[in-house]
XYZ file of C-alpha atoms in Angstrom:
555
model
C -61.135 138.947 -60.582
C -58.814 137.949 -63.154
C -60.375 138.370 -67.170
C -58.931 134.859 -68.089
C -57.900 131.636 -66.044
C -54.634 131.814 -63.994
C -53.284 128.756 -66.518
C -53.539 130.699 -69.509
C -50.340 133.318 -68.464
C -52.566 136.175 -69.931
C -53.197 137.925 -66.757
C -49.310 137.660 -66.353
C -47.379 141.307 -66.794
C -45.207 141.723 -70.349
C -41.730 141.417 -67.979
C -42.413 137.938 -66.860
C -44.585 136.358 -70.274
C -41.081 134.848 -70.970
C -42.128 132.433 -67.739
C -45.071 131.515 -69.905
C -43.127 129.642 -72.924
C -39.929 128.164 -73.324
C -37.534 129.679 -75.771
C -38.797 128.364 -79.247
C -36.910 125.682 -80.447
C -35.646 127.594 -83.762
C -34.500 130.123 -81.542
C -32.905 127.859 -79.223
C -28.747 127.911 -78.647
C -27.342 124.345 -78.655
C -23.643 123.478 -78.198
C -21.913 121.943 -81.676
C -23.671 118.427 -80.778
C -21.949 116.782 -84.239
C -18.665 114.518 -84.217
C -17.681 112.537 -86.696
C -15.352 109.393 -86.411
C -13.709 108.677 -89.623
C -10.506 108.239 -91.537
C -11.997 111.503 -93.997
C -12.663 114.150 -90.890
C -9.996 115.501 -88.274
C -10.495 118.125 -85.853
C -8.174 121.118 -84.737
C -8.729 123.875 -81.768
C -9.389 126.400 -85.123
C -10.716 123.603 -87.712
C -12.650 120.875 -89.081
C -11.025 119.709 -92.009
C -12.870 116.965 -94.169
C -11.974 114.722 -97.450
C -14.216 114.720 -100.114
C -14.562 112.437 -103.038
C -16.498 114.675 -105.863
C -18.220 112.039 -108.016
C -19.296 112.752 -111.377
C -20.117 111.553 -114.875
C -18.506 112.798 -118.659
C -20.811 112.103 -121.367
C -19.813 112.009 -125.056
C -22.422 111.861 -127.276
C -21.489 110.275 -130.948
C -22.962 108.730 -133.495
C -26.331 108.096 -131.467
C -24.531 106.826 -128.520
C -23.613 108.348 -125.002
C -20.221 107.059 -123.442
C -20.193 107.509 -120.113
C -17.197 107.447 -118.279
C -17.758 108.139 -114.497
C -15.532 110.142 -112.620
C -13.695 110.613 -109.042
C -12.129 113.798 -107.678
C -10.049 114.430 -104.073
C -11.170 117.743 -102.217
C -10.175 118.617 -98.974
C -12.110 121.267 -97.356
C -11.053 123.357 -93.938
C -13.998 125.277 -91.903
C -12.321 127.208 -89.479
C -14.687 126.733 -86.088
C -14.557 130.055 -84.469
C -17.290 132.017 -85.128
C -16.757 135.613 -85.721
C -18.458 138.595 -84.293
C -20.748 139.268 -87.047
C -22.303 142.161 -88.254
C -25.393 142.715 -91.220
C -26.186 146.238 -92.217
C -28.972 146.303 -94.751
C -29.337 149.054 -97.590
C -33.180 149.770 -97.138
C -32.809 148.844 -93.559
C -36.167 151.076 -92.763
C -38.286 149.495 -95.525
C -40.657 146.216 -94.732
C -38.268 143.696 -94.196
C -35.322 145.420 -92.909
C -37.881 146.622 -89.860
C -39.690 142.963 -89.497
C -36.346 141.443 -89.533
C -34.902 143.819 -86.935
C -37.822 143.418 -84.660
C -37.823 139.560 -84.623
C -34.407 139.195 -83.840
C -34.836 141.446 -80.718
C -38.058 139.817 -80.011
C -36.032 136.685 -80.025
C -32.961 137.751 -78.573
C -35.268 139.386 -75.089
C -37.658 136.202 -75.246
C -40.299 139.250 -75.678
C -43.696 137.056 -75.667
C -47.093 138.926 -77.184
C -50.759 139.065 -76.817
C -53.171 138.125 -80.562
C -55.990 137.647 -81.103
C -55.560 133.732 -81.002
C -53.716 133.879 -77.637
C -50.375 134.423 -76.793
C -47.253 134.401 -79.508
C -43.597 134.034 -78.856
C -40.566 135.076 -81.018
C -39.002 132.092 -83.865
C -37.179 131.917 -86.696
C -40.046 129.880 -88.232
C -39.598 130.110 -92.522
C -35.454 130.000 -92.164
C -33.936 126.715 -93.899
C -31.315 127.396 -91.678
C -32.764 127.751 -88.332
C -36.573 125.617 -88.889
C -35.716 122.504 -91.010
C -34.072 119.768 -90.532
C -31.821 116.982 -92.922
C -31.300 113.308 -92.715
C -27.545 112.774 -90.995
C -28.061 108.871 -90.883
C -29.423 106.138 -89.092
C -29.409 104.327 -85.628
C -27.374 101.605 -86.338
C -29.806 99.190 -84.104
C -32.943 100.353 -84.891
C -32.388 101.145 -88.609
C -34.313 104.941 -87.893
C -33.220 107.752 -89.474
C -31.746 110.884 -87.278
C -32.487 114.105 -88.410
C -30.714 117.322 -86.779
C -31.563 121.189 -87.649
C -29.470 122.315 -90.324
C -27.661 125.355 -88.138
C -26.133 121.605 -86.264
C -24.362 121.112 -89.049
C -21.195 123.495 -88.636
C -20.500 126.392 -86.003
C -22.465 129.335 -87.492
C -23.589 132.862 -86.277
C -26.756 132.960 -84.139
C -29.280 135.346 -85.542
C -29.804 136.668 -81.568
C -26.009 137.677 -82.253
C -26.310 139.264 -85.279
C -25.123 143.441 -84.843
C -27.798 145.570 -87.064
C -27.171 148.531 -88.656
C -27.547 149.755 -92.126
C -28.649 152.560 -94.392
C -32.248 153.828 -96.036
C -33.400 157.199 -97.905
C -35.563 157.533 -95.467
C -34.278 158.787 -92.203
C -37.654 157.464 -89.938
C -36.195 155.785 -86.833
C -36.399 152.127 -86.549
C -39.460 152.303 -84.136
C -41.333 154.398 -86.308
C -40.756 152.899 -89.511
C -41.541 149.605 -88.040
C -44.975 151.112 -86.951
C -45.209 152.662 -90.653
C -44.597 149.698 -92.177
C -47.529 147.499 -90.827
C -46.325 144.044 -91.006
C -46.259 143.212 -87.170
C -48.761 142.372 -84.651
C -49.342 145.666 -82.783
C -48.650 144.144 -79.687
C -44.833 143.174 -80.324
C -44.488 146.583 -82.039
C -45.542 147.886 -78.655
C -43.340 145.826 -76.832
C -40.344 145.670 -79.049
C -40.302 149.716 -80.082
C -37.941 150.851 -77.052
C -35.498 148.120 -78.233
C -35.914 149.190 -81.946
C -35.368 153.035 -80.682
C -32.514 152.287 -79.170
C -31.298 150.948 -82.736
C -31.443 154.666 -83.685
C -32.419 156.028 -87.439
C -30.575 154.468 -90.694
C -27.597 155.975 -92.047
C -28.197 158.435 -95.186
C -28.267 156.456 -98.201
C -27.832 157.082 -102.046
C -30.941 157.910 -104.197
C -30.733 158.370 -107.715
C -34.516 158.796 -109.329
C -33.407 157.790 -112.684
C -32.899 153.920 -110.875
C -36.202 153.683 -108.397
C -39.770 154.883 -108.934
C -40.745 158.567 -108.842
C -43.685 157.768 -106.047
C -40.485 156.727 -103.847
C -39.297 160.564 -103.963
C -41.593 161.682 -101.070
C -39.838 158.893 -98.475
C -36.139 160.267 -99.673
C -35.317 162.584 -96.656
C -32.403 161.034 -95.929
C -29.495 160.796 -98.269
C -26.097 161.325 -99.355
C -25.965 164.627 -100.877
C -24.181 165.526 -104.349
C -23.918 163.915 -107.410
C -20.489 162.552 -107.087
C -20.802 159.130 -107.336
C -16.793 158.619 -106.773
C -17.567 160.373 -103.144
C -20.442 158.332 -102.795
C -18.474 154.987 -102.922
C -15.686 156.283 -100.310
C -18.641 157.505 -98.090
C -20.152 153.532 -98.341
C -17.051 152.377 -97.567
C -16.240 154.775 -94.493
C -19.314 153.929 -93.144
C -19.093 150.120 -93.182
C -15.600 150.592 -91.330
C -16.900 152.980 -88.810
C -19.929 150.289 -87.715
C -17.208 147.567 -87.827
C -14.956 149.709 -85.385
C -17.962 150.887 -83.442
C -18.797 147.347 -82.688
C -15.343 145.619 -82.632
C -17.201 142.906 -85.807
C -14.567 140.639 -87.094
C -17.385 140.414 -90.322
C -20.042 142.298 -91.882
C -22.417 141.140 -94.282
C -23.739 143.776 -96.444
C -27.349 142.917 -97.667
C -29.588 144.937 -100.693
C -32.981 144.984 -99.396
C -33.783 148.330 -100.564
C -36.403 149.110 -103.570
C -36.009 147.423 -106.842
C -34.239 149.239 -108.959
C -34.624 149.276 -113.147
C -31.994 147.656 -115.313
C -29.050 149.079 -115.538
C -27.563 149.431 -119.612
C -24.770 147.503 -119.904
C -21.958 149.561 -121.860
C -18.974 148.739 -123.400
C -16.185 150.785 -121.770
C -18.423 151.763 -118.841
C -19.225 148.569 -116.865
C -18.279 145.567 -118.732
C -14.690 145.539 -116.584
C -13.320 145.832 -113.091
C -11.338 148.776 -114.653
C -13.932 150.223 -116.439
C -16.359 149.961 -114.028
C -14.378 151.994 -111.202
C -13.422 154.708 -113.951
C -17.290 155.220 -115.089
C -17.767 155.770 -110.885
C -15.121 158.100 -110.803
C -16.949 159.361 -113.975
C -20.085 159.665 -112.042
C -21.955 157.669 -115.067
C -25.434 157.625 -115.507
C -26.036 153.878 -115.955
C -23.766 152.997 -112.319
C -27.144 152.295 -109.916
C -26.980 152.531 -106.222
C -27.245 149.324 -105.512
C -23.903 148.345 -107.874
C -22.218 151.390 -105.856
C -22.755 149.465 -102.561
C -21.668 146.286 -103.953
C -18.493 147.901 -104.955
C -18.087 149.229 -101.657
C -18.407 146.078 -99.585
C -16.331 143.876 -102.356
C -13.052 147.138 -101.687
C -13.936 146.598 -98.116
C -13.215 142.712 -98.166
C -16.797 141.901 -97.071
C -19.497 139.904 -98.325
C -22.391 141.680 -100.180
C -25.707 139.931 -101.255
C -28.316 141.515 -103.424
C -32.118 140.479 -102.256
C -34.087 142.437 -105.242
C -34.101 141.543 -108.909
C -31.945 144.429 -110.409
C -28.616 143.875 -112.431
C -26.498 144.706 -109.925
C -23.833 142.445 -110.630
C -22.562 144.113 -113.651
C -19.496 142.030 -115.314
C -17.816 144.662 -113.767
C -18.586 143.649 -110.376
C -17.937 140.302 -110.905
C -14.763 140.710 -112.475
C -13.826 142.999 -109.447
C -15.223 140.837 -106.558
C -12.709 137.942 -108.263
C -9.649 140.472 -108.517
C -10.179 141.164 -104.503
C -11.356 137.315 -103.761
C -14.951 138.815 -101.891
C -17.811 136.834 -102.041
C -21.202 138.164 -103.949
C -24.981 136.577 -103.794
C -28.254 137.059 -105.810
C -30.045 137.797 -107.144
C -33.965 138.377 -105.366
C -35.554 136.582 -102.643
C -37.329 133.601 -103.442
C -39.983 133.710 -100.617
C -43.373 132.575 -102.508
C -45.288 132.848 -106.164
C -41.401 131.691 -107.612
C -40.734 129.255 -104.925
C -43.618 127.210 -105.590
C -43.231 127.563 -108.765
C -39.766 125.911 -108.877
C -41.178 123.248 -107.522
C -44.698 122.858 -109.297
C -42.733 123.138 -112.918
C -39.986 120.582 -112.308
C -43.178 118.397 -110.973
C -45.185 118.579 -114.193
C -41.759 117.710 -116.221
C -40.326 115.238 -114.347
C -43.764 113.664 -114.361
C -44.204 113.475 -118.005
C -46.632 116.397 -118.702
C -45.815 119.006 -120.858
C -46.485 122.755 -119.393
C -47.932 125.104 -122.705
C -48.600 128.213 -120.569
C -47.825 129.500 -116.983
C -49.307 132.356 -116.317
C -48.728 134.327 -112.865
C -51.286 137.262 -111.295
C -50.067 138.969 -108.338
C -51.240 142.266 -106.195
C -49.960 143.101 -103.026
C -50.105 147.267 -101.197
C -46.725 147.529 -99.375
C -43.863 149.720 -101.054
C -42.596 147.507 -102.805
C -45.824 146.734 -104.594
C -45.965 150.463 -105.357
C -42.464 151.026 -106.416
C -43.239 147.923 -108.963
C -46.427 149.610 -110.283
C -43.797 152.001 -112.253
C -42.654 150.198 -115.599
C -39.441 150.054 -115.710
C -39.078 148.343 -111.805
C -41.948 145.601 -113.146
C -39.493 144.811 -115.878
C -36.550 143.946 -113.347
C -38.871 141.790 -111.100
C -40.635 139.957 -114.345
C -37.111 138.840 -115.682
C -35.976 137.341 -112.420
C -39.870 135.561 -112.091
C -39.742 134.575 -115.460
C -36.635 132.566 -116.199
C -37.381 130.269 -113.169
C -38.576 127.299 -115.674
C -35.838 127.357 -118.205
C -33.457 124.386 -116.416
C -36.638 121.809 -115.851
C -37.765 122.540 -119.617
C -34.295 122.090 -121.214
C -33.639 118.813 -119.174
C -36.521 117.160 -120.994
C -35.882 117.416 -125.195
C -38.590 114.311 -125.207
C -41.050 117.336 -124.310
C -39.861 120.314 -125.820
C -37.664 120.946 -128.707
C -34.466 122.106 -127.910
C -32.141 124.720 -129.832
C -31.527 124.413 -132.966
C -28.318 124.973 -134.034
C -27.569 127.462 -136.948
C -30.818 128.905 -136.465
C -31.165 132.790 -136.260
C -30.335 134.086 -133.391
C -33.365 135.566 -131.414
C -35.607 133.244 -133.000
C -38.021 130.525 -131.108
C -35.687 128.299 -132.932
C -32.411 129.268 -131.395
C -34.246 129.479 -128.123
C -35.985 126.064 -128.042
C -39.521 125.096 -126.973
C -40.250 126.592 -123.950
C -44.033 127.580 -122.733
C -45.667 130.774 -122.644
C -44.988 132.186 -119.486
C -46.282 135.832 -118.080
C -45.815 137.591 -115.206
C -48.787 140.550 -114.047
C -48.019 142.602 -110.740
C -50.615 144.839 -109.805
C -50.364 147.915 -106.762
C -53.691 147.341 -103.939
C -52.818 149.176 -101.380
C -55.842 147.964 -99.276
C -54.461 144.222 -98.812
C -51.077 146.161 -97.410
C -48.465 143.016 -96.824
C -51.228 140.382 -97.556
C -49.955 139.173 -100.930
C -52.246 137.429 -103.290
C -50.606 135.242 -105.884
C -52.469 132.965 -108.655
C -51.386 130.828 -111.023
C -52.628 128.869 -114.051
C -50.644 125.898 -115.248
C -51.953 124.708 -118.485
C -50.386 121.278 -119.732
C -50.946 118.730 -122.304
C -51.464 115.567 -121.052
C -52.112 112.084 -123.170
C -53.301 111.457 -126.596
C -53.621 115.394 -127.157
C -55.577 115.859 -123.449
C -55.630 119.067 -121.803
C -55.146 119.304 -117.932
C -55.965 123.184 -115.980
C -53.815 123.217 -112.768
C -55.369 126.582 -110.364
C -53.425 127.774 -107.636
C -54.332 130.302 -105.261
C -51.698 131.548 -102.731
C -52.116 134.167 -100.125
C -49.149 134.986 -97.996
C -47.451 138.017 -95.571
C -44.659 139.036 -98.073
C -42.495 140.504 -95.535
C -42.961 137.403 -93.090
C -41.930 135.078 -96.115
C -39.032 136.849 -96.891
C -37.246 138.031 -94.026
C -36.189 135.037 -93.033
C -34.331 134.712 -96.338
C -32.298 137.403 -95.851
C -31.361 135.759 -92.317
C -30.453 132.549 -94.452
C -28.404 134.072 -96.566
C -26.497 135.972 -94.061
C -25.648 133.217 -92.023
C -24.796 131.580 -94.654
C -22.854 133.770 -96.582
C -20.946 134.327 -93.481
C -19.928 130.796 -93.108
C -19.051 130.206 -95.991
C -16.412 133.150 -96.062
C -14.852 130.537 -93.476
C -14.652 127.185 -95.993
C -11.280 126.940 -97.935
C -10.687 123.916 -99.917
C -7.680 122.307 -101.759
C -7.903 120.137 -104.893
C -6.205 116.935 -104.086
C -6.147 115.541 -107.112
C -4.750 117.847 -109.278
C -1.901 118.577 -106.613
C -3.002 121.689 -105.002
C -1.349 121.759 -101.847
C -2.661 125.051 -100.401
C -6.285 125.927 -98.856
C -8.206 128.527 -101.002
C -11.620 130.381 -100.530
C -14.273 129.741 -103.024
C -14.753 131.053 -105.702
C -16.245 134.717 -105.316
C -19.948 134.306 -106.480
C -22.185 132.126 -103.582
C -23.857 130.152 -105.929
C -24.772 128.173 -103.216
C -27.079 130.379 -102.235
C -29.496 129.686 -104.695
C -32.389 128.401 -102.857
C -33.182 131.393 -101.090
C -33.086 133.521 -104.809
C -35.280 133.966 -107.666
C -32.289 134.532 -110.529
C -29.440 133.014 -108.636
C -25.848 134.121 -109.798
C -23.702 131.659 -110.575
C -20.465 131.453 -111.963
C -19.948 132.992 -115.366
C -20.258 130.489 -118.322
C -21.791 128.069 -116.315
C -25.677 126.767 -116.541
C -28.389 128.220 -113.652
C -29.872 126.054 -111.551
C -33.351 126.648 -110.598
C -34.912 123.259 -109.001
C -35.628 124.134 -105.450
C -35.022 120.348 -105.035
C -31.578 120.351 -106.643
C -30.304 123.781 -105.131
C -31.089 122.648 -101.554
C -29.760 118.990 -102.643
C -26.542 121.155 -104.091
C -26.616 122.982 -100.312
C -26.969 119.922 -98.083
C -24.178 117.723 -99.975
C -22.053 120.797 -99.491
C -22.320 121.536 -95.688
C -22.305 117.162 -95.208
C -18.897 117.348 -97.371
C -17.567 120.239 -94.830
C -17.553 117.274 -92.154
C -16.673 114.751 -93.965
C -19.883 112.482 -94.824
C -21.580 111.625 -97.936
C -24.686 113.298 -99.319
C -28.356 111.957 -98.164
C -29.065 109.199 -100.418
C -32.657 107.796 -100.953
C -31.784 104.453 -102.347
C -32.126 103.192 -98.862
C -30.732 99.908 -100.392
C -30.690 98.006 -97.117
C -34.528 97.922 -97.186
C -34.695 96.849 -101.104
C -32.514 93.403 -100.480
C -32.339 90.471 -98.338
């Protein structure tokens, strides 16, 4: 007799559970489904090309006034259509989420459907913006109700089924096995999966330099490039990210950081404040040129994009300067999965609403590596700057609440800073709760007539779960928008151009996004995916989502 009732599909054999459930919707392939009829969007056999009025505002503030003038500028943008055969090799491609992301994509890609303890699971991209939520493309014109599509409808981009994996990591444990070491799956897909991760093969030898990365990480660090020439080092980065683009015939190749966080790097005058400096101080084999900047030269001299998921100073001026010399496209900095996320949100909340935040204060312990490679100092410090300027944009946008700078005050000072609240970040190393973060955090605020108002929040998530579908995000992303030229209409430019090297458009998967130098951060979750939508809408020629919804506000 059968253990469980023929309807359930658990007496049904692993090679036909795929019978069982449908492909998940996140994971499902649809056809572009989007055309749009208007005077601003044409279509080619190799591009969309859109017009797009940027609107804006100048402000001049004098003698206690603000004159605003608004503002109108013509952008054409061209997307080409075809999507190219796309490659992601991940530095730290053995570590938590290089494995969990590697095993849901071929979970996903061979409809591989597993037993828990709650019943039967199959494979998603649930937690992507990309691939799991949805935006507002308009309404039926007879019914007045609004028509949402997923996101990945919006322009041709690269399945993550598609995606070709390969990458590096100082440990040499094959993919199977460092999946199993790593914990983070149900043991069931881990069964199920681990031929198909095998058959991945082991990660290629990295670079590990101890000064950069905890000293408990030394007993995983089996695998690596040997020497101390960090000139040699580079050209071996770069042969190998040619040989896996031959190997596979990939038209693109996203490189992603997803490797241990690494301490600050110094930066020097004459050593990595320039493109030029920066490659002499390699060929130098300086101390303060980390691993992860070393990879981020590579992928910028081999023309492909490179995103850093950790908190590090990668991006160097040097590396920026150089990614703008070759026109390559950078990202970062540090997934924004949890703790930060909400708190992007919960901050500009308080603000916006009026109350005025005094202290935030943030606990966190988790027991996976990268909990233990932040117990040593110097790592904490990288992770606690990118967790700890994630406030600054609401609290300057609100001078009714906090004082802003004062100018001609010492620099350093709270003065020169502005009011701001006190904000601290704890991480502590449990390795019994293994993936299972915990996360608390106090907001204390003033409220009226001198009140007081306690705000507790206790979050408990699967770190690795949260994040990986970040670095699948960005990816995608990151790859489509190496496809997005754009002329400037109005000031006469006549020729399509890529964008501008750093992917600031990224910033809602990142803790400390990068943007352009000299301009202001964005943190708002709410403005960075506002800043995202309006973008990929522009790419086809349609206007931003607006909430006025003025047609149900009149007669």
């Amino acid at each position: 007799m059968a253990p469980y009732p023929p309807s359930s599909g658990l007496n049904t054999p692993d090679s036909q559970l795929e019978s069982v459930l449908p492909i998940h919707p996140t994971a499902a392939r649809r056809p572009y489904p989007i055309v749009v009829q208007s005077e601003n969007t044409s279509y080619t056999s190799e591009h969309i090309i859109s017009k797009f009025t940027n609107r804006g505002t100048d402000v001049i503030v004098a003698d206690g006034q603000y004159k605003v003038v608004p503002t109108a500028k013509e952008y054409e943008f061209q997307t080409a259509v075809k999507v190219p055969k796309t490659g992601l090799m991940m530095v730290g491609w053995g570590g938590n989420n290089g494995t969990t992301l590697s095993a849901t994509i071929l979970a996903n890609k061979h409809n591989i459907v597993w037993h828990t303890k709650s019943g039967i699971q199959q494979p998603n991209y649930i937690g992507s913006l990309i691939r799991a939520s949805t935006v507002r493309l308009g309404a039926d014109p007879k019914t007045g109700k609004d028509i949402h599509v997923p996101i990945s409808d919006l322009l041709p981009m690269v399945h993550p089924n598609d995606l070709v994996l390969g990458g590096w990591d100082i440990s040499g444990a094959p993919l199977d096995e460092a999946m199993k070491r790593a914990e983070v799956l149900d043991w069931d897909l881990q069964r199920q999966v681990a031929p198909h991760m095998a058959a991945l093969g082991a990660p290629l030898p990295s670079i590990y330099y101890p000064d950069f990365i905890a000293a408990n990480q030394e007993a995983r660090a089996d695998n690596v490039i040997p020497g101390k020439d960090k000139h040699a080092h580079l050209e071996q980065l770069r042969a190998d990210i040619r040989a896996f683009k031959e190997k596979h015939a990939l038209e693109r190749t996203i490189v992603f950081w997803t490797a241990n966080t690494e301490r600050y790097a110094d930066i020097i005058p004459g050593v990595n404040d320039t493109a030029d400096n920066l490659l002499a101080a390699i060929r130098a084999s300086h101390e303060e040129v980390s691993p992860s900047t070393l990879f981020a030269v590579a992928a910028i001299l081999e023309g492909e994009p490179f995103v850093n998921g950790a908190p590090q100073n990668t991006f160097v001026p040097g590396v920026i300067e150089l990614a703008e010399r070759h026109k390559s496209f950078i990202g970062g900095d540090d997934l924004k999965s949890g703790q930060t996320k909400l708190k992007s949100v919960f901050a500009e909340f308080l603000v916006n609403a009026g109350i005025k935040p005094l202290s935030i204060a943030s606990y966190n312990h988790l027991g996976n590596n990268d909990g233990h490679n932040l117990s040593a100092e110097r790592q904490f410090k990288s992770k606690e700057i990118s967790k700890s300027s994630v406030v600054d944009d609401m609290v300057s946008a609100n001078a009714l609440l906090f004082r802003p700078p004062q100018e001609g005050a010492v620099k350093g000072s709270k003065e020169a800073k502005g009011e701001h609240p006190d904000h601290i970040v704890v991480i502590k190393y449990v390795p019994a709760v293994g993936d299972s973060k915990r996360a608390i955090d106090e907001y204390y605020s003033e409220i009226f007539c001198g009140g007081r108002s306690t705000i507790n929040i206790f979050n408990e998530c699967e770190d690795s779960l949260l994040a990986t579908p970040l670095i699948l995000d960005l990816t995608i992303l990151a790859e489509l928008l190496s496809r997005v030229k754009y002329r400037n209409v109005s000031d006469g430019q006549t020729e399509f151009a890529p964008l501008y090297s750093v992917l600031s458009l990224l910033s809602y998967m990142l803790k400390a996004p990068l943007v352009k130098p000299g301009t202001d951060v964005v943190n708002s979750l709410n403005r960075q995916r506002n800043a995202l939508e309006t973008f990929l809408k522009a790419c086809i020629g349609i206007e931003g989502s607006s909430d006025l919804l003025l047609e149900t506000r009149i007669w």
